[in-house]
Tab-separated table of C-alpha atoms and ligand atoms in Angstrom:
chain	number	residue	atom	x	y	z
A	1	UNK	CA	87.954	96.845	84.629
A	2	UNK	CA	89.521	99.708	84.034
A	3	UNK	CA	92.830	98.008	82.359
A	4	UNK	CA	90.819	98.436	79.676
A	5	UNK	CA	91.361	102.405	79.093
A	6	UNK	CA	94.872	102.076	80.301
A	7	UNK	CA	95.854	99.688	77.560
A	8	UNK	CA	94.005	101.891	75.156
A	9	UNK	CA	96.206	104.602	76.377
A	10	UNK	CA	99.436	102.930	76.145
A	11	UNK	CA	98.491	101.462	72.532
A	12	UNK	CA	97.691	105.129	71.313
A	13	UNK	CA	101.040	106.309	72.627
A	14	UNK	CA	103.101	103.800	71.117
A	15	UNK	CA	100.873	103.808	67.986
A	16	UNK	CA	102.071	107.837	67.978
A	17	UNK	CA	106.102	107.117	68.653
A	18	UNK	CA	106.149	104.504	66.203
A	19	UNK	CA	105.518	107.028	63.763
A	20	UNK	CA	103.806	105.032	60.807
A	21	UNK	CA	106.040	101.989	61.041
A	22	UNK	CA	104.518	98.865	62.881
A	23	UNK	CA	105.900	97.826	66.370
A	24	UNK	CA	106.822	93.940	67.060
A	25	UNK	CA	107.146	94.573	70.130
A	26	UNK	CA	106.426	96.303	73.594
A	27	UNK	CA	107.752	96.325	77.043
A	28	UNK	CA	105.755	98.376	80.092
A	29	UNK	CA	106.570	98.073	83.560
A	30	UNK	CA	103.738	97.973	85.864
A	31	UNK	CA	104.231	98.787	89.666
A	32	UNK	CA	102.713	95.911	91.904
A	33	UNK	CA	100.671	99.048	93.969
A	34	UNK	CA	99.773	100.669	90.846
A	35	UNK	CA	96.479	98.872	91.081
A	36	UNK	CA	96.558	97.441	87.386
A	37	UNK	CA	96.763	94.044	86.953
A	38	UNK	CA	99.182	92.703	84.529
A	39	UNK	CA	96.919	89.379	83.461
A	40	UNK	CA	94.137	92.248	82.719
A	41	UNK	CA	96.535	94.472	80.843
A	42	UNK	CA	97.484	91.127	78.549
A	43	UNK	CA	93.882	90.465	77.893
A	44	UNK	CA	93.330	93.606	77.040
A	45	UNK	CA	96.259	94.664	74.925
A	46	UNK	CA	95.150	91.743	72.454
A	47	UNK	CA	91.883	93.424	72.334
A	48	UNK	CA	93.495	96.596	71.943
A	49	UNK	CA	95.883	95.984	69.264
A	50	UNK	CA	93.546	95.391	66.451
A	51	UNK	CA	93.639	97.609	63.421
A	52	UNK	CA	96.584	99.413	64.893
A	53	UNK	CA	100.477	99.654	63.781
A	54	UNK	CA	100.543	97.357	66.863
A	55	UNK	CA	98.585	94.812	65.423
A	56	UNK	CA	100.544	91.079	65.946
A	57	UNK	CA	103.026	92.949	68.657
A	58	UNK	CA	103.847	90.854	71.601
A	59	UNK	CA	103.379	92.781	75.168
A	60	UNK	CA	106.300	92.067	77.567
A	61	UNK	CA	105.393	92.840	81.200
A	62	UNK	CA	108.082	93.745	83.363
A	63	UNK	CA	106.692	93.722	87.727
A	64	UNK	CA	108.278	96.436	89.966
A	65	UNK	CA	108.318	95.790	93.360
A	66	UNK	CA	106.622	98.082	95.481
A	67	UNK	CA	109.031	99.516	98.442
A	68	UNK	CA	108.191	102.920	100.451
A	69	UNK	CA	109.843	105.046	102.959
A	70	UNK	CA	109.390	106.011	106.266
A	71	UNK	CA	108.883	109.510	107.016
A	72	UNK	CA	109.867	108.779	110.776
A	73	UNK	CA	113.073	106.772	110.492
A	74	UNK	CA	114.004	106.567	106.733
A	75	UNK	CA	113.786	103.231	106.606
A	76	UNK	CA	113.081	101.435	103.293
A	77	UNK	CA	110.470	98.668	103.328
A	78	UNK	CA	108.943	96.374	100.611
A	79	UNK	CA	105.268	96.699	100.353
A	80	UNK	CA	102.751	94.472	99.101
A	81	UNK	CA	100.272	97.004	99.057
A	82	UNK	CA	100.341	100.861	99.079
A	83	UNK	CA	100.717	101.205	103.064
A	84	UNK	CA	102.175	99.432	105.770
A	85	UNK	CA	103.691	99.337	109.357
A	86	UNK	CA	107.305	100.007	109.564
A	87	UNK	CA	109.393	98.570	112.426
A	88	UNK	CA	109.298	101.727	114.659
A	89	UNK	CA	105.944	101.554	114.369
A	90	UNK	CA	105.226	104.024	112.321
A	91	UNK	CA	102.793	103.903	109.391
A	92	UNK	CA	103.768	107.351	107.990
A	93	UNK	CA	105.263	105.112	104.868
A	94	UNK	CA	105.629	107.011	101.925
A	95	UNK	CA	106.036	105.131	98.368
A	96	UNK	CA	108.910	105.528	96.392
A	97	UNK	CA	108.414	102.514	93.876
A	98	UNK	CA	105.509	100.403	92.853
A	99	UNK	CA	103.292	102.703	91.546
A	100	UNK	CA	104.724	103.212	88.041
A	101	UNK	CA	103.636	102.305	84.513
A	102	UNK	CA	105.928	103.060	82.283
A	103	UNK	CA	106.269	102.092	78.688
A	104	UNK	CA	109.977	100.905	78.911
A	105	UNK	CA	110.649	99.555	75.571
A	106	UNK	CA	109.229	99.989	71.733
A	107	UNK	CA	110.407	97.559	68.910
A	108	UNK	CA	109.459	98.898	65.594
A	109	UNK	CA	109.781	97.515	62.450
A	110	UNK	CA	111.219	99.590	59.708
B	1	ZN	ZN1	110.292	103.796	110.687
């Protein structure tokens, strides 16, 4: 499960912008081809959060659709996972959403 060092991650940087104070609350967005599952990131965060200045926060997880591009026509396409057929045919789909995680939103408490 690797969700498990990614939520470490993301509590370390928010521990770090918070700057001392404690955070109440925390909004990521997580790209559905970004190969992390949000119901692991949840479980983990929980885990994560103990004996931190995010201890008690509540994790807000925001789901970005993936969508790529075709290199041969320029069509856009939404894509469940990170390839796919476009309708010329072509599977030269490159991604241009979906594979972000991004921590969106901090709520600190002063
Ligand atoms: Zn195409």
């Amino acid at each position: 499960m690797h969700e498990l060092g990614i939520t470490r991650n993301v509590v370390a940087i928010c521990a770090e912008q918070a700057a001392g104070r404690c955070v109440s609350r925390v909004r990521l967005e997580i790209g559905k081809l970004s190969a992390v599952i949000p119901d692991a990131v949840r479980f983990c965060f929980d885990v994560c959060i103990e004996d931190t200045p995010l201890a008690g926060a509540r994790l807000e997880i925001v789901e970005i659709e993936g969508r790529g591009r075709c290199r041969d026509c320029g069509n856009e396409l939404v894509m469940d996972q990170p390839w796919g057929v476009c309708g010329c045919g072509s599977t030269a789909i490159d991604c241009i959403a979906g594979t972000e995680l991004n921590i969106k939103e901090l709520e600190v408490v002063n």
